[in-house]
Short mmCIF file of C-alpha atoms (C1' of nucleotides) in Angstrom, two decimals:
data_model
loop_
_atom_site.label_atom_id
_atom_site.label_comp_id
_atom_site.label_asym_id
_atom_site.label_seq_id
_atom_site.Cartn_x
_atom_site.Cartn_y
_atom_site.Cartn_z
CA UNK A 1 -53.72 10.72 37.15
CA UNK A 2 -54.86 13.87 38.90
CA UNK A 3 -52.31 16.60 39.30
CA UNK A 4 -51.96 18.27 42.61
CA UNK A 5 -54.88 20.57 43.08
CA UNK A 6 -54.65 21.26 46.77
CA UNK A 7 -56.14 22.78 48.80
CA UNK A 8 -59.16 21.62 46.82
CA UNK A 9 -60.75 18.27 47.16
CA UNK A 10 -58.78 15.33 45.92
CA UNK A 11 -61.03 12.34 46.07
CA UNK A 12 -59.01 9.24 45.49
CA UNK A 13 -57.03 8.46 48.59
CA UNK A 14 -54.16 6.76 46.81
CA UNK A 15 -53.78 9.88 44.76
CA UNK A 16 -54.15 12.02 47.80
CA UNK A 17 -51.28 10.47 49.65
CA UNK A 18 -48.73 11.97 47.32
CA UNK A 19 -49.87 15.50 47.97
CA UNK A 20 -49.07 15.91 51.63
CA UNK A 21 -45.40 15.29 52.25
CA UNK A 22 -45.85 11.61 53.05
CA UNK A 23 -48.11 12.24 56.01
CA UNK A 24 -51.18 10.04 56.22
CA UNK A 25 -54.62 11.66 56.17
CA UNK A 26 -55.01 10.76 59.83
CA UNK A 27 -51.77 12.49 60.70
CA UNK A 28 -52.66 15.62 58.76
CA UNK A 29 -56.03 16.03 60.49
CA UNK A 30 -54.61 15.02 63.87
CA UNK A 31 -51.96 17.72 63.49
CA UNK A 32 -54.58 20.29 62.61
CA UNK A 33 -56.57 19.34 65.69
CA UNK A 34 -53.48 19.41 67.86
CA UNK A 35 -53.13 23.11 67.12
CA UNK A 36 -56.42 23.60 68.96
CA UNK A 37 -54.69 22.13 72.01
CA UNK A 38 -57.98 20.88 73.39
CA UNK A 39 -58.28 17.50 74.97
CA UNK A 40 -61.05 16.17 77.17
CA UNK A 41 -61.33 13.24 79.52
CA UNK A 42 -64.57 11.31 79.83
CA UNK A 43 -65.31 8.81 82.56
CA UNK A 44 -66.48 5.34 81.63
CA UNK A 45 -70.17 5.51 80.75
CA UNK A 46 -70.38 9.28 80.49
CA UNK A 47 -72.13 11.05 77.63
CA UNK A 48 -70.07 12.94 75.08
CA UNK A 49 -73.06 14.33 73.25
CA UNK A 50 -76.73 13.53 73.03
CA UNK A 51 -79.03 12.98 70.09
CA UNK A 52 -80.41 16.35 69.13
CA UNK A 53 -77.47 18.34 70.55
CA UNK A 54 -76.36 21.22 68.41
CA UNK A 55 -72.63 20.95 68.24
CA UNK A 56 -70.14 21.03 65.40
CA UNK A 57 -67.12 19.40 66.88
CA UNK A 58 -64.56 17.05 65.44
CA UNK A 59 -63.33 14.37 67.86
CA UNK A 60 -60.38 12.05 67.75
CA UNK A 61 -59.97 9.18 70.18
CA UNK A 62 -56.54 9.28 71.78
CA UNK A 63 -57.28 6.74 74.48
CA UNK A 64 -60.24 4.51 75.32
CA UNK A 65 -63.28 3.81 73.16
CA UNK A 66 -66.55 5.44 72.19
CA UNK A 67 -69.94 4.07 71.19
CA UNK A 68 -72.37 5.92 68.95
CA UNK A 69 -75.93 4.89 69.65
CA UNK A 70 -79.61 5.37 69.11
CA UNK A 71 -82.26 4.66 71.73
CA UNK A 72 -85.60 3.39 70.55
CA UNK A 73 -88.94 4.07 72.11
CA UNK A 74 -89.20 0.45 73.30
CA UNK A 75 -85.99 0.77 75.28
CA UNK A 76 -83.93 -1.02 72.67
CA UNK A 77 -80.51 0.41 71.96
CA UNK A 78 -78.73 0.14 68.63
CA UNK A 79 -75.02 0.81 68.54
CA UNK A 80 -74.32 2.49 65.23
CA UNK A 81 -70.55 2.47 65.55
CA UNK A 82 -67.57 2.06 67.83
CA UNK A 83 -64.62 4.43 67.67
CA UNK A 84 -61.22 3.23 68.75
CA UNK A 85 -57.89 4.98 69.40
CA UNK A 86 -56.76 7.01 66.39
CA UNK A 87 -60.22 7.18 64.82
CA UNK A 88 -62.24 10.34 64.14
CA UNK A 89 -65.92 11.07 64.58
CA UNK A 90 -68.31 14.00 64.60
CA UNK A 91 -67.59 15.44 61.16
CA UNK A 92 -70.91 14.38 59.68
CA UNK A 93 -73.14 16.66 61.75
CA UNK A 94 -75.90 18.53 60.04
CA UNK A 95 -78.15 20.74 62.07
CA UNK A 96 -78.11 18.51 65.12
CA UNK A 97 -76.65 15.19 66.24
CA UNK A 98 -78.48 12.20 64.86
CA UNK A 99 -77.05 9.86 67.51
CA UNK A 100 -75.58 10.10 70.93
CA UNK A 101 -71.96 9.34 71.84
CA UNK A 102 -70.78 7.76 75.08
CA UNK A 103 -67.43 6.80 76.53
CA UNK A 104 -67.17 3.02 76.84
CA UNK A 105 -64.11 3.09 79.06
CA UNK A 106 -62.29 6.06 80.56
CA UNK A 107 -61.54 7.94 77.41
CA UNK A 108 -59.45 10.86 76.24
CA UNK A 109 -60.54 12.74 73.15
CA UNK A 110 -58.87 15.39 71.08
CA UNK A 111 -61.51 18.02 70.45
CA UNK A 112 -61.68 20.76 67.83
CA UNK A 113 -64.36 23.05 66.56
CA UNK A 114 -65.16 22.20 62.97
CA UNK A 115 -64.97 25.85 61.94
CA UNK A 116 -61.50 26.16 63.43
CA UNK A 117 -60.27 23.12 61.57
CA UNK A 118 -61.78 24.38 58.33
CA UNK A 119 -60.08 27.71 58.80
CA UNK A 120 -56.73 25.93 58.69
CA UNK A 121 -57.26 24.77 55.14
CA UNK A 122 -55.17 27.66 53.83
CA UNK A 123 -52.22 26.94 56.12
CA UNK A 124 -52.13 23.17 56.24
CA UNK A 125 -51.37 21.53 52.97
CA UNK A 126 -53.54 18.56 52.18
CA UNK A 127 -56.02 19.17 54.99
CA UNK A 128 -59.09 19.29 52.75
CA UNK A 129 -58.22 16.03 51.07
CA UNK A 130 -57.35 14.45 54.40
CA UNK A 131 -60.74 15.38 55.83
CA UNK A 132 -62.36 13.84 52.78
CA UNK A 133 -60.42 10.65 53.20
CA UNK A 134 -61.42 10.36 56.83
CA UNK A 135 -65.06 10.77 55.89
CA UNK A 136 -64.73 8.07 53.25
CA UNK A 137 -63.07 5.76 55.80
CA UNK A 138 -66.01 6.30 58.11
CA UNK A 139 -68.41 5.45 55.29
CA UNK A 140 -66.45 2.27 54.65
CA UNK A 141 -66.72 1.28 58.31
CA UNK A 142 -70.47 1.84 58.10
CA UNK A 143 -70.63 -0.36 55.02
CA UNK A 144 -68.69 -3.09 56.79
CA UNK A 145 -71.13 -2.86 59.67
CA UNK A 146 -73.99 -3.43 57.22
CA UNK A 147 -72.27 -6.53 55.86
CA UNK A 148 -71.75 -7.74 59.40
CA UNK A 149 -75.44 -7.33 60.21
CA UNK A 150 -76.22 -9.20 57.01
CA UNK A 151 -74.56 -12.37 58.33
CA UNK A 152 -77.46 -14.65 59.01
CA UNK A 153 -76.21 -16.64 61.99
CA UNK A 154 -74.73 -15.77 65.33
CA UNK A 155 -71.37 -17.46 64.80
CA UNK A 156 -70.61 -15.60 61.60
CA UNK A 157 -71.60 -12.28 63.08
CA UNK A 158 -69.45 -12.71 66.16
CA UNK A 159 -66.50 -13.96 64.12
CA UNK A 160 -66.84 -11.04 61.69
CA UNK A 161 -67.05 -8.67 64.64
CA UNK A 162 -63.89 -10.06 66.21
CA UNK A 163 -62.21 -9.84 62.85
CA UNK A 164 -63.18 -6.20 62.51
CA UNK A 165 -61.93 -5.40 65.98
CA UNK A 166 -58.65 -7.19 65.39
CA UNK A 167 -57.93 -5.17 62.26
CA UNK A 168 -59.08 -1.88 63.72
CA UNK A 169 -57.16 -2.33 66.95
CA UNK A 170 -54.31 -3.37 64.70
CA UNK A 171 -53.45 -6.51 66.62
CA UNK A 172 -52.63 -9.94 65.32
CA UNK A 173 -52.67 -11.97 68.49
CA UNK A 174 -54.85 -11.06 71.46
CA UNK A 175 -57.79 -8.73 71.06
CA UNK A 176 -58.49 -6.69 74.19
CA UNK A 177 -62.13 -5.72 73.83
CA UNK A 178 -63.00 -2.43 75.50
CA UNK A 179 -66.75 -3.10 75.35
CA UNK A 180 -69.13 -5.26 77.35
CA UNK A 181 -71.22 -8.17 76.04
CA UNK A 182 -74.21 -5.84 76.04
CA UNK A 183 -72.36 -3.39 73.79
CA UNK A 184 -71.40 -6.18 71.42
CA UNK A 185 -74.99 -7.46 71.39
CA UNK A 186 -76.38 -4.03 70.56
CA UNK A 187 -73.79 -3.61 67.81
CA UNK A 188 -74.60 -6.98 66.27
CA UNK A 189 -78.36 -6.79 66.74
CA UNK A 190 -78.61 -9.81 68.99
CA UNK A 191 -79.04 -10.53 72.69
CA UNK A 192 -76.35 -10.60 75.34
CA UNK A 193 -77.06 -14.28 76.03
CA UNK A 194 -76.57 -15.27 72.41
CA UNK A 195 -73.28 -13.37 72.25
CA UNK A 196 -72.05 -15.18 75.35
CA UNK A 197 -73.25 -18.58 74.18
CA UNK A 198 -71.72 -18.05 70.74
CA UNK A 199 -68.36 -17.12 72.21
CA UNK A 200 -68.24 -20.22 74.41
CA UNK A 201 -69.28 -22.30 71.40
CA UNK A 202 -66.43 -20.80 69.36
CA UNK A 203 -64.04 -21.66 72.18
CA UNK A 204 -65.35 -25.24 72.25
CA UNK A 205 -64.89 -25.51 68.48
CA UNK A 206 -61.35 -24.16 68.95
CA UNK A 207 -62.06 -21.26 66.61
CA UNK A 208 -60.99 -18.79 69.28
CA UNK A 209 -59.36 -18.79 72.69
CA UNK A 210 -60.66 -16.61 75.50
CA UNK A 211 -58.33 -16.44 78.52
CA UNK A 212 -60.52 -13.70 80.03
CA UNK A 213 -64.01 -12.62 78.95
CA UNK A 214 -62.67 -9.46 77.31
CA UNK A 215 -59.57 -10.86 75.73
CA UNK A 216 -59.97 -13.03 72.69
CA UNK A 217 -57.46 -14.82 70.49
CA UNK A 218 -58.52 -15.66 66.97
CA UNK A 219 -57.20 -18.92 65.58
CA UNK A 220 -58.26 -18.34 61.99
CA UNK A 221 -59.60 -15.43 59.99
CA UNK A 222 -63.34 -14.99 59.62
CA UNK A 223 -64.58 -15.38 56.10
CA UNK A 224 -67.87 -13.57 56.21
CA UNK A 225 -67.50 -11.86 52.86
CA UNK A 226 -64.97 -13.70 50.79
CA UNK A 227 -64.15 -11.84 47.64
CA UNK A 228 -63.44 -12.78 44.09
CA UNK A 229 -66.56 -14.84 43.65
CA UNK A 230 -68.83 -14.06 40.76
CA UNK A 231 -72.56 -14.03 41.43
CA UNK A 232 -73.65 -17.65 41.65
CA UNK A 233 -77.45 -17.40 41.86
CA UNK A 234 -78.64 -13.89 41.26
CA UNK A 235 -78.40 -12.64 37.71
CA UNK B 1 -71.16 31.00 61.70
CA UNK B 2 -68.53 30.14 59.09
CA UNK B 3 -67.81 32.80 56.56
CA UNK B 4 -67.72 31.88 52.94
CA UNK B 5 -64.50 30.05 52.27
CA UNK B 6 -65.23 28.52 48.92
CA UNK B 7 -63.88 26.76 46.99
CA UNK B 8 -62.54 25.08 50.08
CA UNK B 9 -64.44 22.58 52.10
CA UNK B 10 -67.40 23.85 54.02
CA UNK B 11 -68.60 21.04 56.18
CA UNK B 12 -71.92 21.96 57.66
CA UNK B 13 -74.58 21.63 55.02
CA UNK B 14 -76.89 24.29 56.38
CA UNK B 15 -73.98 26.67 56.24
CA UNK B 16 -73.02 25.45 52.84
CA UNK B 17 -76.37 26.21 51.24
CA UNK B 18 -75.76 29.93 51.42
CA UNK B 19 -72.59 29.77 49.37
CA UNK B 20 -73.90 28.58 46.03
CA UNK B 21 -76.51 30.99 44.73
CA UNK B 22 -79.43 29.07 46.23
CA UNK B 23 -78.67 25.89 44.31
CA UNK B 24 -78.84 22.68 46.32
CA UNK B 25 -75.75 20.51 46.60
CA UNK B 26 -77.40 17.96 44.35
CA UNK B 27 -78.02 20.59 41.70
CA UNK B 28 -74.48 21.89 41.85
CA UNK B 29 -72.94 18.45 41.35
CA UNK B 30 -75.55 17.45 38.78
CA UNK B 31 -74.70 20.59 36.79
CA UNK B 32 -71.01 19.79 36.97
CA UNK B 33 -71.70 16.29 35.69
CA UNK B 34 -73.96 17.58 32.96
CA UNK B 35 -70.99 19.41 31.46
CA UNK B 36 -69.46 16.00 30.80
CA UNK B 37 -72.52 15.25 28.64
CA UNK B 38 -72.20 11.56 29.27
CA UNK B 39 -75.22 9.43 29.93
CA UNK B 40 -75.53 5.65 29.77
CA UNK B 41 -78.44 3.27 29.60
CA UNK B 42 -78.35 -0.04 31.43
CA UNK B 43 -80.81 -2.85 30.85
CA UNK B 44 -82.63 -4.32 33.80
CA UNK B 45 -80.27 -6.73 35.59
CA UNK B 46 -77.11 -5.59 33.85
CA UNK B 47 -73.89 -4.90 35.72
CA UNK B 48 -72.66 -1.33 36.05
CA UNK B 49 -69.41 -2.29 37.71
CA UNK B 50 -68.04 -5.31 39.50
CA UNK B 51 -66.34 -5.73 42.84
CA UNK B 52 -62.64 -5.25 42.23
CA UNK B 53 -63.07 -3.10 39.11
CA UNK B 54 -60.68 -0.20 38.89
CA UNK B 55 -62.82 2.76 37.98
CA UNK B 56 -63.16 6.25 39.39
CA UNK B 57 -66.50 7.35 38.11
CA UNK B 58 -69.23 9.39 39.65
CA UNK B 59 -72.77 8.25 38.80
CA UNK B 60 -76.11 9.93 39.16
CA UNK B 61 -79.36 8.07 38.65
CA UNK B 62 -81.60 9.95 36.24
CA UNK B 63 -84.08 7.14 35.73
CA UNK B 64 -84.53 3.68 37.19
CA UNK B 65 -82.82 2.22 40.23
CA UNK B 66 -79.49 0.66 41.18
CA UNK B 67 -78.48 -1.90 43.78
CA UNK B 68 -75.02 -2.04 45.35
CA UNK B 69 -74.20 -5.54 46.49
CA UNK B 70 -71.71 -8.02 47.82
CA UNK B 71 -71.72 -11.72 47.01
CA UNK B 72 -70.58 -14.11 49.67
CA UNK B 73 -68.79 -17.38 49.19
CA UNK B 74 -71.87 -19.33 50.27
CA UNK B 75 -73.94 -17.76 47.50
CA UNK B 76 -75.61 -15.29 49.84
CA UNK B 77 -76.06 -11.78 48.53
CA UNK B 78 -76.14 -8.70 50.70
CA UNK B 79 -77.53 -5.50 49.23
CA UNK B 80 -75.53 -2.69 50.71
CA UNK B 81 -77.61 0.13 49.25
CA UNK B 82 -80.22 1.14 46.73
CA UNK B 83 -79.85 4.27 44.63
CA UNK B 84 -82.95 6.01 43.33
CA UNK B 85 -83.50 8.83 40.83
CA UNK B 86 -81.54 11.95 41.75
CA UNK B 87 -79.10 10.12 43.99
CA UNK B 88 -75.32 9.86 43.50
CA UNK B 89 -72.97 6.95 43.96
CA UNK B 90 -69.41 5.96 43.15
CA UNK B 91 -67.54 8.80 44.84
CA UNK B 92 -66.15 6.64 47.63
CA UNK B 93 -63.84 4.50 45.51
CA UNK B 94 -60.37 3.81 46.74
CA UNK B 95 -58.10 1.63 44.70
CA UNK B 96 -60.86 -0.65 43.47
CA UNK B 97 -64.60 -1.12 43.91
CA UNK B 98 -65.57 -2.76 47.18
CA UNK B 99 -68.99 -3.76 45.87
CA UNK B 100 -70.68 -4.35 42.58
CA UNK B 101 -73.46 -2.23 41.13
CA UNK B 102 -76.37 -3.50 39.04
CA UNK B 103 -79.35 -1.93 37.33
CA UNK B 104 -82.57 -3.06 39.02
CA UNK B 105 -84.83 -1.81 36.24
CA UNK B 106 -83.93 -0.25 32.92
CA UNK B 107 -81.81 2.60 34.13
CA UNK B 108 -80.24 5.79 32.84
CA UNK B 109 -77.19 7.13 34.60
CA UNK B 110 -75.34 10.38 34.30
CA UNK B 111 -71.68 9.44 34.25
CA UNK B 112 -68.60 11.55 34.90
CA UNK B 113 -64.98 10.82 35.53
CA UNK B 114 -64.08 11.85 39.07
CA UNK B 115 -60.96 13.67 37.87
CA UNK B 116 -63.01 15.73 35.41
CA UNK B 117 -65.48 16.73 38.10
CA UNK B 118 -62.66 17.66 40.46
CA UNK B 119 -61.07 19.77 37.77
CA UNK B 120 -64.19 21.92 37.72
CA UNK B 121 -63.69 23.03 41.31
CA UNK B 122 -62.09 26.26 40.12
CA UNK B 123 -64.93 27.14 37.77
CA UNK B 124 -67.99 26.00 39.63
CA UNK B 125 -68.65 27.84 42.83
CA UNK B 126 -69.60 25.61 45.71
CA UNK B 127 -68.71 22.36 44.00
CA UNK B 128 -66.30 21.17 46.68
CA UNK B 129 -68.79 21.74 49.45
CA UNK B 130 -71.56 20.16 47.39
CA UNK B 131 -69.48 17.02 46.87
CA UNK B 132 -68.88 16.89 50.60
CA UNK B 133 -72.55 17.20 51.35
CA UNK B 134 -73.41 14.39 48.96
CA UNK B 135 -70.86 12.15 50.64
CA UNK B 136 -72.33 12.98 54.04
CA UNK B 137 -75.83 12.21 52.75
CA UNK B 138 -74.59 8.83 51.60
CA UNK B 139 -73.09 8.18 55.03
CA UNK B 140 -76.43 9.07 56.59
CA UNK B 141 -78.24 6.61 54.34
CA UNK B 142 -75.75 3.95 55.41
CA UNK B 143 -76.43 4.78 59.04
CA UNK B 144 -80.18 4.53 58.49
CA UNK B 145 -79.63 1.13 56.89
CA UNK B 146 -77.79 0.01 60.03
CA UNK B 147 -80.71 1.14 62.19
CA UNK B 148 -83.07 -0.71 59.88
CA UNK B 149 -81.07 -3.92 60.22
CA UNK B 150 -81.13 -3.40 63.97
CA UNK B 151 -84.91 -3.74 64.08
CA UNK B 152 -85.42 -7.09 65.74
CA UNK B 153 -88.58 -8.32 64.04
CA UNK B 154 -89.73 -8.67 60.47
CA UNK B 155 -92.67 -6.27 60.69
CA UNK B 156 -90.59 -3.39 61.97
CA UNK B 157 -87.92 -3.94 59.37
CA UNK B 158 -90.35 -4.02 56.50
CA UNK B 159 -92.24 -0.98 57.80
CA UNK B 160 -88.99 0.94 58.27
CA UNK B 161 -87.94 -0.07 54.78
CA UNK B 162 -91.21 1.16 53.26
CA UNK B 163 -90.84 4.35 55.23
CA UNK B 164 -87.35 4.87 53.89
CA UNK B 165 -88.48 4.25 50.33
CA UNK B 166 -91.44 6.61 50.69
CA UNK B 167 -89.22 9.45 51.84
CA UNK B 168 -86.47 8.80 49.30
CA UNK B 169 -88.88 8.43 46.40
CA UNK B 170 -90.48 11.57 47.80
CA UNK B 171 -94.02 10.26 47.68
CA UNK B 172 -96.74 10.55 50.26
CA UNK B 173 -99.34 8.20 48.86
CA UNK B 174 -98.44 5.19 46.75
CA UNK B 175 -94.91 3.79 46.79
CA UNK B 176 -93.92 2.20 43.49
CA UNK B 177 -91.14 -0.17 44.41
CA UNK B 178 -88.60 -0.72 41.65
CA UNK B 179 -87.11 -3.80 43.32
CA UNK B 180 -88.21 -7.41 43.68
CA UNK B 181 -88.99 -9.25 46.90
CA UNK B 182 -85.59 -10.90 46.63
CA UNK B 183 -83.91 -7.50 46.49
CA UNK B 184 -85.86 -6.34 49.54
CA UNK B 185 -84.98 -9.54 51.38
CA UNK B 186 -81.28 -9.14 50.66
CA UNK B 187 -81.42 -5.51 51.75
CA UNK B 188 -83.17 -6.37 55.02
CA UNK B 189 -81.20 -9.52 55.78
CA UNK B 190 -84.16 -11.84 55.67
CA UNK B 191 -85.71 -14.37 53.29
CA UNK B 192 -88.01 -13.68 50.39
CA UNK B 193 -90.76 -15.74 52.04
CA UNK B 194 -90.65 -13.74 55.24
CA UNK B 195 -90.80 -10.47 53.30
CA UNK B 196 -93.85 -11.70 51.42
CA UNK B 197 -95.56 -13.07 54.53
CA UNK B 198 -94.85 -9.88 56.46
CA UNK B 199 -96.33 -7.73 53.72
CA UNK B 200 -99.54 -9.76 53.62
CA UNK B 201 -99.68 -9.62 57.42
CA UNK B 202 -99.35 -5.84 57.30
CA UNK B 203 -102.18 -5.72 54.77
CA UNK B 204 -104.33 -7.89 57.03
CA UNK B 205 -103.60 -5.62 59.99
CA UNK B 206 -104.54 -2.66 57.79
CA UNK B 207 -101.13 -1.07 58.30
CA UNK B 208 -100.60 -0.88 54.56
CA UNK B 209 -102.55 -1.42 51.36
CA UNK B 210 -101.03 -3.27 48.42
CA UNK B 211 -103.06 -2.99 45.19
CA UNK B 212 -100.26 -4.66 43.27
CA UNK B 213 -97.22 -6.50 44.67
CA UNK B 214 -94.91 -3.61 43.84
CA UNK B 215 -97.13 -0.74 44.82
CA UNK B 216 -97.68 -0.12 48.49
CA UNK B 217 -99.70 2.47 50.36
CA UNK B 218 -98.67 3.25 53.92
CA UNK B 219 -101.50 4.03 56.30
CA UNK B 220 -99.33 5.27 59.15
CA UNK B 221 -95.70 6.17 59.61
CA UNK B 222 -93.29 3.56 60.86
CA UNK B 223 -91.84 4.33 64.25
CA UNK B 224 -88.70 2.27 64.24
CA UNK B 225 -86.48 4.86 65.85
CA UNK B 226 -88.60 7.37 67.67
CA UNK B 227 -86.54 10.27 68.86
CA UNK B 228 -86.53 12.43 71.94
CA UNK B 229 -86.36 9.56 74.36
CA UNK B 230 -83.62 9.55 76.96
CA UNK B 231 -81.89 6.29 77.59
CA UNK B 232 -84.19 4.17 79.70
CA UNK B 233 -82.09 1.14 80.58
CA UNK B 234 -78.49 1.54 79.54
CA UNK B 235 -76.45 3.99 81.53
"C1'" DC C 1 -67.75 -10.10 104.13
"C1'" DG C 2 -71.42 -8.70 101.22
"C1'" DG C 3 -73.42 -6.13 97.52
"C1'" DA C 4 -73.21 -4.81 92.72
"C1'" DC C 5 -71.99 -5.85 88.24
"C1'" DA C 6 -70.51 -8.76 84.32
"C1'" DG C 7 -70.76 -12.91 82.28
"C1'" DT C 8 -72.33 -17.75 81.71
"C1'" DT C 9 -75.54 -21.53 81.42
"C1'" DG C 10 -80.13 -24.01 81.29
"C1'" DA C 11 -85.00 -24.83 79.76
"C1'" DA C 12 -88.93 -23.31 77.29
"C1'" DT C 13 -90.81 -20.49 73.77
"C1'" DC C 14 -91.35 -18.27 69.56
"C1'" DA C 15 -90.30 -16.23 65.19
"C1'" DA C 16 -87.89 -16.72 61.04
"C1'" DA C 17 -85.75 -20.11 57.87
"C1'" DT C 18 -86.42 -23.98 55.15
"C1'" DC C 19 -88.61 -26.99 51.95
"C1'" DA C 20 -92.37 -27.43 49.04
"C1'" DA C 21 -96.31 -26.42 46.37
"C1'" DC C 22 -99.09 -23.24 44.23
"C1'" DA C 23 -100.91 -18.79 42.03
"C1'" DA C 24 -100.44 -14.74 39.57
"C1'" DA C 25 -98.23 -11.73 36.24
"C1'" DC C 26 -95.50 -11.14 32.18
"C1'" DG C 27 -93.67 -11.66 27.66
"C1'" DT C 28 -93.19 -14.07 23.47
"C1'" DG C 29 -94.65 -16.27 19.49
"C1'" DG C 30 -98.19 -18.49 17.02
"C1'" DC D 1 -105.95 -12.38 20.85
"C1'" DC D 2 -104.82 -16.49 23.26
"C1'" DA D 3 -101.58 -20.38 24.60
"C1'" DC D 4 -97.48 -21.43 26.93
"C1'" DG D 5 -93.40 -21.04 29.45
"C1'" DT D 6 -90.94 -18.15 32.61
"C1'" DT D 7 -90.53 -15.22 36.24
"C1'" DT D 8 -92.29 -13.33 40.43
"C1'" DG D 9 -94.83 -13.59 44.41
"C1'" DT D 10 -97.71 -16.10 47.91
"C1'" DT D 11 -98.97 -19.64 51.13
"C1'" DG D 12 -98.52 -24.00 53.96
"C1'" DA D 13 -96.05 -27.37 57.09
"C1'" DT D 14 -92.02 -28.23 59.49
"C1'" DT D 15 -87.59 -27.31 61.48
"C1'" DT D 16 -84.20 -24.63 63.52
"C1'" DG D 17 -81.90 -21.22 65.97
"C1'" DA D 18 -82.23 -17.06 68.59
"C1'" DT D 19 -84.90 -15.02 72.35
"C1'" DT D 20 -86.83 -15.12 76.73
"C1'" DC D 21 -86.92 -15.97 81.50
"C1'" DA D 22 -84.39 -17.70 85.12
"C1'" DA D 23 -80.76 -19.22 87.93
"C1'" DC D 24 -76.13 -19.22 88.85
"C1'" DT D 25 -70.87 -18.07 88.89
"C1'" DG D 26 -67.09 -15.13 89.13
"C1'" DT D 27 -64.98 -10.66 90.04
"C1'" DC D 28 -64.30 -6.21 91.70
"C1'" DC D 29 -64.49 -2.96 95.45
"C1'" DG D 30 -66.10 -0.60 99.49
#
DNA sequence: CGGACAGTTGAATCAAATCAACAAACGTGG
DNA sequence: CCACGTTTGTTGATTTGATTCAACTGTCCG
């Protein structure tokens, strides 16, 4: 396919992987950030940055969890994204932050100035492509979030959410949720009561088990967006 | 800020603009694609690519409109994004397409193989950064879509949608919608009837005017996500 | 022990979905 | 140009499911 054209942009991730000594994109960027040797701790509930802040910083969650949110004039909060250990955020800044970021639990972040990371493109092989891949992964998470919000009833949304968390936390058995019911509600665009009710309903229907409010066991996979089906109604 | 480090990745768009002879990112990539001299016409309703297809093609809408969608096993369709004249799509492919793309109206697309575009990075100054900026713009549109789906009632969603269309079609007066009510409904996660009802309600409340079903005039800006407000309830 | 917080549950309300009928716009062929 | 069928959009009546408001339970921590 594409020959190695590093350090320029190599779009397709599967093609990219061959051009960086078998390191994943995450590892390449994480290594670059590690050179900056900057790490910050944030207490549960503290603000990492605010909407409108003028920063250009790349973050990587090493421990804990982060929520990206928007506050509306009516007091409503929409959670745009969660970031879990190993995931990156902050690379999409323009002039100023379009959202605010808060630590959900006590959180440790690797921090690096975007300019510093960019300056390493000459030294670190595959960095440019790795940054691209991380951005594309973030876009994909956003797209999944849209699909999730497209689920028309509470059960499907919650199941799809749990499914997403299971795969992103990379667990097969028990999901340890870092976020509160309110966080989940604001991520799914529903109320805290409906989230709670839906979870107990799922327990009653034996779709999940919930030994403690924040630890959930899925008994079967959610099927919110089954693939391989050709368009049945809309032509 | 960052000195010119082309052709490597320059993340911040405002910084990027200076490094390409006053051409916008869109223009730079459009020029690169133009070299490929490939353009395709799609009839209204025809499929551009299907979920699962193995293509790596960059598209730019020159005329018409495109919908990106996912079909669920229950027959439900979720529209993940619309693409309007001047906008790019298709750069986020991995192994295979995660969604399908269809022409909403009769549509003309500029088409270029991703590998060919990448190969031009040596010749075209600023191409790498321009590609990055376009990807970030796409991410931002996705994020706006999430906020839109977070609006909790029909009126706000529809107003926010009209607002989005007005700014993306770059019109101040009359919005000529290329898509049907069904398309709007599937984009907003509601039913066709509710979309229709909401629009007539907005006309009655003199929030919009609607000379024809597909042409809408906004009388005031939507205020779905007013900025500058510090978090009132959630700390 | 008592207060604060997180989560659950209940009853009433309300808004969107559903089912159904109708109207308007469009395109094609006579 | 009009007639006719098709598509697209609107409106009405009813149902349903999420929200709202409220009370309550459990847990953590000083």
